Amino acid sequence: MIAATLRTTAPILLVALGGSFTTKAGIFNIGLEGQMLAGAFFAVIGSIWTGSAFAGVACGVAAALAFALAFAVLVVTFRANEVVVGLALNILAGGMTISLMKAIFGTRGSIVGHGIVGLPKVQIPGAQALLGSWAPLISGFTPIVYVAFIAVPLLVLFYNRTRLGLYIRVVGEKPEAAEALGISITRVRYTASLLCGLLAGLAGAHLSLGYITMFTENMSSGRGFMAVAILIFSNGDPLKVLAGCLLFGFADAFSLRLQTFGFPSYLVLTVPYVVALTALFALSYRARPKIIKETLASMQKLLSVDRNSSAPVDKNPQ
Amino acid sequence: MSDRLRAFSGQIIAVGVALLLGAIIILLVGESPVRVLMTLLRGAFGDQEKIAGTLLQTTPILICGVAACIGLRGGMFNVGIEGQLFLGGFAAAWVGFSFSLPAGIHMLAALALAVVAGAAWVAIPAFFRARYNTNEVVSTILSNYIAVLLTSYFTIFLFKRPGGWSETPPILATAYLPEIFSFSRLNWGLVIGLLLAVGVALVFRYTSWGYGVTMVGSAPKFAEYGGVNVKRQGFVVLLLSGAVGGLAGGVETLGVHHRFMEGFAPGFGFDGLIAALLANGSPVATIVTALFFGALRSGSLLLEVDTSASREIITVIQALIILSVSAQVLIKRRGDSQAGERRWKF
């Protein structure tokens, strides 16, 4: 059950961590779902054409990056509405993958077989000796699962210790300050969007090449939107993202388990969505006093900035 | 007025660009764009049955579009119309097959429950949006998935017609929305949609409530100073939007399918939202954009038969249209600050 949780957590964790870049940069990225779906589809295509799972992953990432680039061009350069562009790109990804599936394979529904190469499972040497029957907790996952979990501490370091990470945060929280410091908001937001596409593509590739090697219509099935829900209440902080994703991964694994006990599958399948919604509502209820406090604080800052004329870039209160 | 004219011509140019991009994609998929276009036109307007078919597809898109317009006017993205449509459709079917009432009254009762179901389904996201500022885009999207699964559960586990597919028993004839012509399933739902679009437009234009909603949508701070209860109004706007979304499902059930089946109306809610966005939140303009999307949908049925392209190519074209519309109009708005808040209007 725990191993299953880790496995179901990985894709949503990756896509949510990707979204953390855009969230931190002050972009509301509802297009994660589409990037993930495009990544899943082209990972399968790449895997068939090259016969290599890793080349497939590269293709998936490239496709997700293309979507991320389109998102950035429209939202950052043309300043189109993020929600509109994100939704349109999601619809585009859905329609495009189905159209291409029909054009290339002549079928609807799903692609199975055709020589899709799945990702290998990594056996960590010594795990069996060290942990005995607990070995499946750390060993035997696909490389992408490891990447997902290693990315969490890396991102914490990235935001706190690197210049780009700082820039992303400044752009997201105090765009005026960033402008005053001479940081190119456009460039930072493009970078954040592309980093997001990179991780979303990996997440998609994990869906189609990870444990099942197939692609089905709309196989991302709302995971991108759940990731957006997590991002809203975690504010993109990697550790909180991890906590939220583990919750959903658990809900996912739990619903699969319930199904084997004979609960009606339709009801069981709603569990992850219900959990996501409940978390969203509960945490926004809790955030209520914080919003008021933050508004007051930012108003005070505005007043003091007016008096001092030079605006110091303060480390943001976490 | 010339401003509006310029905005309109900009919209047309954007649609043109999108169609061009669509043509390139069709070429990539290995079909001739001209052939696809001709097939689409033939499938949408070829003869009177085809035209009726187009209007039949237009009906739910139009009603969903009006639902989206109500939300957009008040600054709310109701992306959950799809879910409200499913629940409304199921509620109408349930009234239709489990009660026997006099003709007419039966139909009205079914439609009324569809409206209530749609409003009820959006009530919780609407409450949290109004009260605690929970993002309504994400909450309504997530509730779509739940609505689809829940109605499937109702249909298959509670009301499945013995021996049938995954569908409920057929509704009684007393609850049918009557057909307009004998040769098509086109029904009075279209008239309901048209009246609704015009009615909502009039409400926005001539009532103080409608003015308040528009004000909240375009300048919430200003509206608050002007004495509008922004929170309560946001709640009411989403609720009304959900009610109309439910009505769309009821009309579809009572007018076309005469029962509820699993996946009975895929994508109408999203098409409606896109139509409303393309119409810039104007219910009357939504009549035109819904007709356009209805034609695309109905033309795509022939597309699947006559060409090697799949009918999902039209969703690609729709998405491209929205993308290019969202980009091109903003070129004129370069002036405002990058840090400034973005609104839905584009």
Short mmCIF file of C-alpha atoms in Angstrom, two decimals, chain A:
data_model
loop_
_atom_site.label_atom_id
_atom_site.label_comp_id
_atom_site.label_asym_id
_atom_site.label_seq_id
_atom_site.Cartn_x
_atom_site.Cartn_y
_atom_site.Cartn_z
CA MET A 1 0.00 0.00 0.00
CA ILE A 2 2.80 2.44 0.84
CA ALA A 3 4.73 1.45 -2.28
CA ALA A 4 1.54 1.92 -4.29
CA THR A 5 1.08 5.33 -2.73
CA LEU A 6 4.61 6.35 -3.72
CA ARG A 7 3.97 5.13 -7.25
CA THR A 8 0.68 6.99 -7.67
CA THR A 9 2.18 10.07 -6.03
CA ALA A 10 5.07 10.39 -8.48
CA PRO A 11 3.26 11.78 -11.54
CA ILE A 12 1.15 14.27 -9.62
CA LEU A 13 4.20 15.28 -7.57
CA LEU A 14 6.23 15.97 -10.69
CA VAL A 15 3.55 18.02 -12.36
CA ALA A 16 2.84 19.93 -9.15
CA LEU A 17 6.54 20.67 -8.65
CA GLY A 18 6.63 21.92 -12.21
CA GLY A 19 3.69 24.13 -11.44
CA SER A 20 5.53 25.41 -8.38
CA PHE A 21 7.89 27.30 -10.72
CA THR A 22 5.04 29.15 -12.38
CA THR A 23 3.17 29.64 -9.11
CA LYS A 24 6.26 31.16 -7.50
CA ALA A 25 6.71 33.37 -10.56
CA GLY A 26 3.17 34.66 -10.15
CA ILE A 27 1.48 32.80 -13.00
CA PHE A 28 -1.70 30.83 -12.48
CA ASN A 29 -1.01 27.84 -14.70
CA ILE A 30 -4.18 25.90 -15.38
CA GLY A 31 -2.55 24.35 -18.49
CA LEU A 32 -0.67 21.66 -16.54
CA GLU A 33 -3.21 19.04 -17.55
CA GLY A 34 -2.60 19.62 -21.25
CA GLN A 35 1.18 19.66 -20.90
CA MET A 36 1.02 16.37 -19.05
CA LEU A 37 -1.26 14.79 -21.65
CA ALA A 38 0.93 15.93 -24.54
CA GLY A 39 3.95 14.56 -22.67
CA ALA A 40 2.27 11.19 -22.19
CA PHE A 41 1.27 10.91 -25.85
CA PHE A 42 4.57 11.92 -27.39
CA ALA A 43 6.49 9.74 -24.95
CA VAL A 44 4.63 6.78 -26.43
CA ILE A 45 5.25 7.99 -29.99
CA GLY A 46 8.95 8.51 -29.29
CA SER A 47 9.26 5.16 -27.64
CA ILE A 48 7.72 3.43 -30.66
CA TRP A 49 9.81 5.28 -33.23
CA THR A 50 13.16 4.91 -31.52
CA GLY A 51 12.63 1.69 -29.62
CA SER A 52 14.07 3.34 -26.53
CA ALA A 53 12.13 4.33 -23.46
CA PHE A 54 14.47 7.19 -22.64
CA ALA A 55 14.22 8.67 -26.11
CA GLY A 56 10.49 8.41 -25.61
CA VAL A 57 10.72 10.36 -22.39
CA ALA A 58 12.76 12.99 -24.23
CA CYS A 59 10.05 13.27 -26.90
CA GLY A 60 7.38 13.63 -24.23
CA VAL A 61 9.33 16.34 -22.48
CA ALA A 62 9.89 18.15 -25.79
CA ALA A 63 6.15 18.14 -26.49
CA ALA A 64 5.33 19.45 -23.03
CA LEU A 65 7.97 22.14 -23.48
CA ALA A 66 6.32 23.20 -26.74
CA PHE A 67 3.02 23.61 -24.90
CA ALA A 68 4.75 25.48 -22.09
CA LEU A 69 6.38 27.78 -24.61
CA ALA A 70 3.05 28.50 -26.27
CA PHE A 71 1.60 29.25 -22.84
CA ALA A 72 4.45 31.62 -22.02
CA VAL A 73 4.29 33.42 -25.37
CA LEU A 74 0.56 34.08 -24.98
CA VAL A 75 0.47 34.82 -21.27
CA VAL A 76 3.75 36.65 -20.76
CA THR A 77 4.35 38.37 -24.09
CA PHE A 78 0.79 38.94 -25.26
CA ARG A 79 -0.58 39.16 -21.74
CA ALA A 80 -3.57 37.01 -22.53
CA ASN A 81 -5.70 35.74 -19.65
CA GLU A 82 -4.00 32.78 -17.98
CA VAL A 83 -7.21 30.86 -17.39
CA VAL A 84 -8.38 31.25 -20.98
CA VAL A 85 -5.04 30.23 -22.46
CA GLY A 86 -4.61 27.36 -20.03
CA LEU A 87 -8.05 25.94 -20.72
CA ALA A 88 -7.62 26.34 -24.48
CA LEU A 89 -4.26 24.56 -24.39
CA ASN A 90 -5.81 21.72 -22.39
CA ILE A 91 -8.56 21.37 -24.97
CA LEU A 92 -5.97 21.58 -27.73
CA ALA A 93 -3.92 18.78 -26.15
CA GLY A 94 -7.00 16.58 -25.81
CA GLY A 95 -8.12 17.09 -29.41
CA MET A 96 -4.65 16.88 -30.87
CA THR A 97 -3.68 13.63 -29.20
CA ILE A 98 -6.89 11.95 -30.31
CA SER A 99 -6.57 13.30 -33.87
CA LEU A 100 -2.97 12.18 -34.14
CA MET A 101 -3.82 8.81 -32.65
CA LYS A 102 -6.41 8.31 -35.37
CA ALA A 103 -4.06 9.59 -38.08
CA ILE A 104 -1.06 7.49 -37.05
CA PHE A 105 -2.59 4.32 -35.67
CA GLY A 106 -6.04 4.43 -37.25
CA THR A 107 -7.67 3.70 -33.90
CA ARG A 108 -9.54 5.60 -31.25
CA GLY A 109 -9.47 4.99 -27.54
CA SER A 110 -6.03 3.75 -26.76
CA ILE A 111 -2.64 2.71 -28.08
CA VAL A 112 -1.38 -0.59 -26.76
CA GLY A 113 1.43 -2.72 -28.13
CA HIS A 114 2.95 -1.37 -31.40
CA GLY A 115 6.31 -1.94 -29.72
CA ILE A 116 6.00 0.61 -26.95
CA VAL A 117 9.01 0.28 -24.70
CA GLY A 118 8.28 0.90 -21.04
CA LEU A 119 10.71 2.37 -18.56
CA PRO A 120 12.95 -0.10 -16.76
CA LYS A 121 12.61 -0.56 -13.03
CA VAL A 122 15.64 0.32 -11.00
CA GLN A 123 16.66 -2.21 -8.39
CA ILE A 124 18.75 -0.54 -5.74
CA PRO A 125 21.63 -2.86 -4.89
CA GLY A 126 21.68 -3.91 -1.28
CA ALA A 127 18.09 -2.84 -0.62
CA GLN A 128 17.01 -6.41 -0.11
CA ALA A 129 19.82 -7.08 2.35
CA LEU A 130 19.28 -3.84 4.22
CA LEU A 131 15.52 -3.71 4.58
CA GLY A 132 14.40 -7.24 3.91
CA SER A 133 10.70 -7.34 3.19
CA TRP A 134 10.55 -3.54 3.32
CA ALA A 135 12.78 -3.32 0.25
CA PRO A 136 9.93 -2.48 -2.16
CA LEU A 137 9.67 0.85 -0.35
CA ILE A 138 12.87 2.17 -1.88
CA SER A 139 13.67 -0.20 -4.70
CA GLY A 140 12.06 -1.30 -7.94
CA PHE A 141 10.55 1.97 -9.11
CA THR A 142 11.10 3.57 -12.48
CA PRO A 143 13.80 6.25 -12.63
CA ILE A 144 11.15 8.98 -12.90
CA VAL A 145 9.77 8.12 -9.46
CA TYR A 146 13.20 8.71 -7.97
CA VAL A 147 13.57 11.94 -9.91
CA ALA A 148 10.24 13.13 -8.50
CA PHE A 149 11.18 12.59 -4.89
CA ILE A 150 14.75 13.86 -5.26
CA ALA A 151 13.37 16.99 -6.91
CA VAL A 152 11.66 18.05 -3.67
CA PRO A 153 14.82 18.88 -1.64
CA LEU A 154 16.49 20.17 -4.79
CA LEU A 155 13.68 22.66 -5.29
CA VAL A 156 13.86 23.78 -1.66
CA LEU A 157 17.56 24.53 -2.22
CA PHE A 158 16.78 26.13 -5.56
CA TYR A 159 14.35 28.63 -4.13
CA ASN A 160 16.42 29.47 -1.07
CA ARG A 161 19.99 29.33 -2.31
CA THR A 162 20.16 30.17 -5.99
CA ARG A 163 19.92 33.48 -7.74
CA LEU A 164 17.36 32.26 -10.29
CA GLY A 165 15.21 30.87 -7.49
CA LEU A 166 15.30 34.21 -5.73
CA TYR A 167 14.47 36.03 -8.96
CA ILE A 168 11.47 33.77 -9.56
CA ARG A 169 10.17 34.49 -6.08
CA VAL A 170 10.69 38.23 -6.37
CA VAL A 171 8.94 38.32 -9.73
CA GLY A 172 6.02 36.42 -8.30
CA GLU A 173 5.64 38.33 -5.07
CA LYS A 174 6.83 41.84 -5.83
CA PRO A 175 6.91 42.40 -9.57
CA GLU A 176 7.33 46.13 -9.01
CA ALA A 177 10.44 45.49 -6.92
CA ALA A 178 11.78 43.14 -9.58
CA GLU A 179 11.26 45.80 -12.22
CA ALA A 180 13.03 48.35 -10.03
CA LEU A 181 15.97 45.98 -9.55
CA GLY A 182 16.31 45.54 -13.28
CA ILE A 183 15.24 41.89 -13.32
CA SER A 184 13.57 41.03 -16.61
CA ILE A 185 10.13 39.85 -15.57
CA THR A 186 9.55 38.46 -19.04
CA ARG A 187 12.70 36.39 -19.05
CA VAL A 188 12.13 35.01 -15.55
CA ARG A 189 8.54 34.05 -16.33
CA TYR A 190 9.59 32.34 -19.56
CA THR A 191 12.21 30.37 -17.65
CA ALA A 192 9.71 29.37 -15.00
CA SER A 193 7.18 28.26 -17.62
CA LEU A 194 9.74 26.14 -19.45
CA LEU A 195 11.00 24.54 -16.24
CA CYS A 196 7.38 23.76 -15.51
CA GLY A 197 6.94 22.16 -18.95
CA LEU A 198 10.02 20.03 -18.35
CA LEU A 199 8.62 18.47 -15.17
CA ALA A 200 5.09 18.20 -16.58
CA GLY A 201 6.50 16.31 -19.56
CA LEU A 202 8.31 13.90 -17.25
CA ALA A 203 5.08 13.40 -15.33
CA GLY A 204 3.23 12.61 -18.55
CA ALA A 205 5.93 10.18 -19.66
CA HIS A 206 5.59 8.41 -16.34
CA LEU A 207 1.87 8.00 -16.93
CA SER A 208 2.27 6.31 -20.29
CA LEU A 209 5.64 4.56 -19.97
CA GLY A 210 5.93 4.05 -16.22
CA TYR A 211 3.87 1.17 -14.96
CA ILE A 212 1.46 0.63 -17.79
CA THR A 213 2.88 1.01 -21.27
CA MET A 214 -0.04 2.45 -23.15
CA PHE A 215 -1.76 5.69 -23.99
CA THR A 216 -5.49 6.23 -23.60
CA GLU A 217 -7.66 9.22 -24.44
CA ASN A 218 -7.38 11.91 -21.75
CA MET A 219 -5.32 9.61 -19.57
CA SER A 220 -4.13 12.47 -17.36
CA SER A 221 -7.74 12.43 -16.04
CA GLY A 222 -7.64 15.57 -13.95
CA ARG A 223 -4.26 15.05 -12.27
CA GLY A 224 -3.08 18.36 -13.67
CA PHE A 225 -6.07 20.08 -12.10
CA MET A 226 -5.47 18.36 -8.78
CA ALA A 227 -1.91 19.61 -8.98
CA VAL A 228 -3.26 23.13 -9.47
CA ALA A 229 -5.44 22.67 -6.38
CA ILE A 230 -2.36 21.62 -4.41
CA LEU A 231 -0.45 24.61 -5.73
CA ILE A 232 -3.16 26.97 -4.60
CA PHE A 233 -3.03 25.93 -1.00
CA SER A 234 0.69 25.20 -0.84
CA ASN A 235 1.61 28.45 -2.59
CA GLY A 236 4.18 26.41 -4.52
CA ASP A 237 6.39 25.56 -1.54
CA PRO A 238 8.03 22.22 -2.40
CA LEU A 239 7.55 20.62 1.01
CA LYS A 240 3.88 21.53 1.22
CA VAL A 241 3.49 20.35 -2.37
CA LEU A 242 4.98 17.01 -1.35
CA ALA A 243 2.58 16.74 1.59
CA GLY A 244 -0.42 17.52 -0.63
CA CYS A 245 0.70 15.09 -3.32
CA LEU A 246 1.21 12.29 -0.81
CA LEU A 247 -2.37 12.87 0.31
CA PHE A 248 -3.64 12.51 -3.26
CA GLY A 249 -1.34 9.63 -4.00
CA PHE A 250 -2.76 7.93 -0.96
CA ALA A 251 -6.33 8.72 -2.02
CA ASP A 252 -5.56 7.27 -5.44
CA ALA A 253 -4.03 4.09 -4.06
CA PHE A 254 -6.79 3.84 -1.48
CA SER A 255 -9.49 4.07 -4.15
CA LEU A 256 -7.83 1.30 -6.13
CA ARG A 257 -7.82 -0.81 -2.99
CA LEU A 258 -11.48 -0.08 -2.27
CA GLN A 259 -12.35 -1.29 -5.74
CA THR A 260 -10.96 -4.72 -4.97
CA PHE A 261 -13.32 -4.87 -1.98
CA GLY A 262 -16.26 -4.57 -4.32
CA PHE A 263 -17.30 -0.96 -3.81
CA PRO A 264 -18.98 0.42 -6.93
CA SER A 265 -16.13 1.61 -9.11
CA TYR A 266 -17.87 4.84 -10.09
CA LEU A 267 -18.10 6.00 -6.51
CA VAL A 268 -14.60 4.86 -5.69
CA LEU A 269 -13.15 6.78 -8.62
CA THR A 270 -14.55 10.02 -7.24
CA VAL A 271 -12.44 9.68 -4.07
CA PRO A 272 -9.34 11.56 -5.31
CA TYR A 273 -11.44 14.41 -6.69
CA VAL A 274 -13.51 14.66 -3.52
CA VAL A 275 -10.30 14.71 -1.46
CA ALA A 276 -8.86 17.45 -3.67
CA LEU A 277 -12.01 19.56 -3.41
CA THR A 278 -12.31 19.09 0.33
CA ALA A 279 -8.68 20.04 0.85
CA LEU A 280 -9.14 23.11 -1.35
CA PHE A 281 -12.20 24.24 0.59
CA ALA A 282 -10.83 23.41 4.02
CA LEU A 283 -7.53 25.16 3.47
CA SER A 284 -9.08 28.25 1.94
CA TYR A 285 -11.31 28.43 4.99
CA ARG A 286 -8.24 28.28 7.19
CA ALA A 287 -6.40 30.82 5.07
CA ARG A 288 -9.12 33.38 5.62
CA PRO A 289 -7.57 35.26 8.55
CA LYS A 290 -4.22 35.09 6.81
CA ILE A 291 -5.59 36.85 3.75
CA ILE A 292 -6.83 39.70 5.90
CA LYS A 293 -3.53 39.92 7.75
CA GLU A 294 -1.56 39.89 4.52
CA THR A 295 -3.68 42.61 3.05
CA LEU A 296 -3.12 44.78 6.09
CA ALA A 297 0.61 44.06 6.05
CA SER A 298 0.97 44.88 2.39
CA MET A 299 -0.99 48.09 2.85
CA GLN A 300 1.32 49.11 5.66
CA LYS A 301 4.32 48.34 3.50
CA LEU A 302 2.89 50.40 0.69
CA LEU A 303 2.53 53.35 3.05
CA SER A 304 6.05 52.99 4.44
CA VAL A 305 7.49 52.61 0.94
CA ASP A 306 5.87 55.87 0.03
CA ARG A 307 7.57 57.60 2.91
CA ASN A 308 11.03 56.12 2.40
CA SER A 309 10.93 56.25 -1.39
CA SER A 310 13.61 53.53 -1.64
CA ALA A 311 11.96 50.13 -1.55
CA PRO A 312 14.02 47.44 0.15
CA VAL A 313 13.47 43.93 -1.17
CA ASP A 314 12.61 42.13 2.01
CA LYS A 315 12.81 38.39 2.33
CA ASN A 316 9.25 37.32 2.10
CA PRO A 317 7.58 36.01 5.24
CA GLN A 318 7.03 32.33 4.73
#
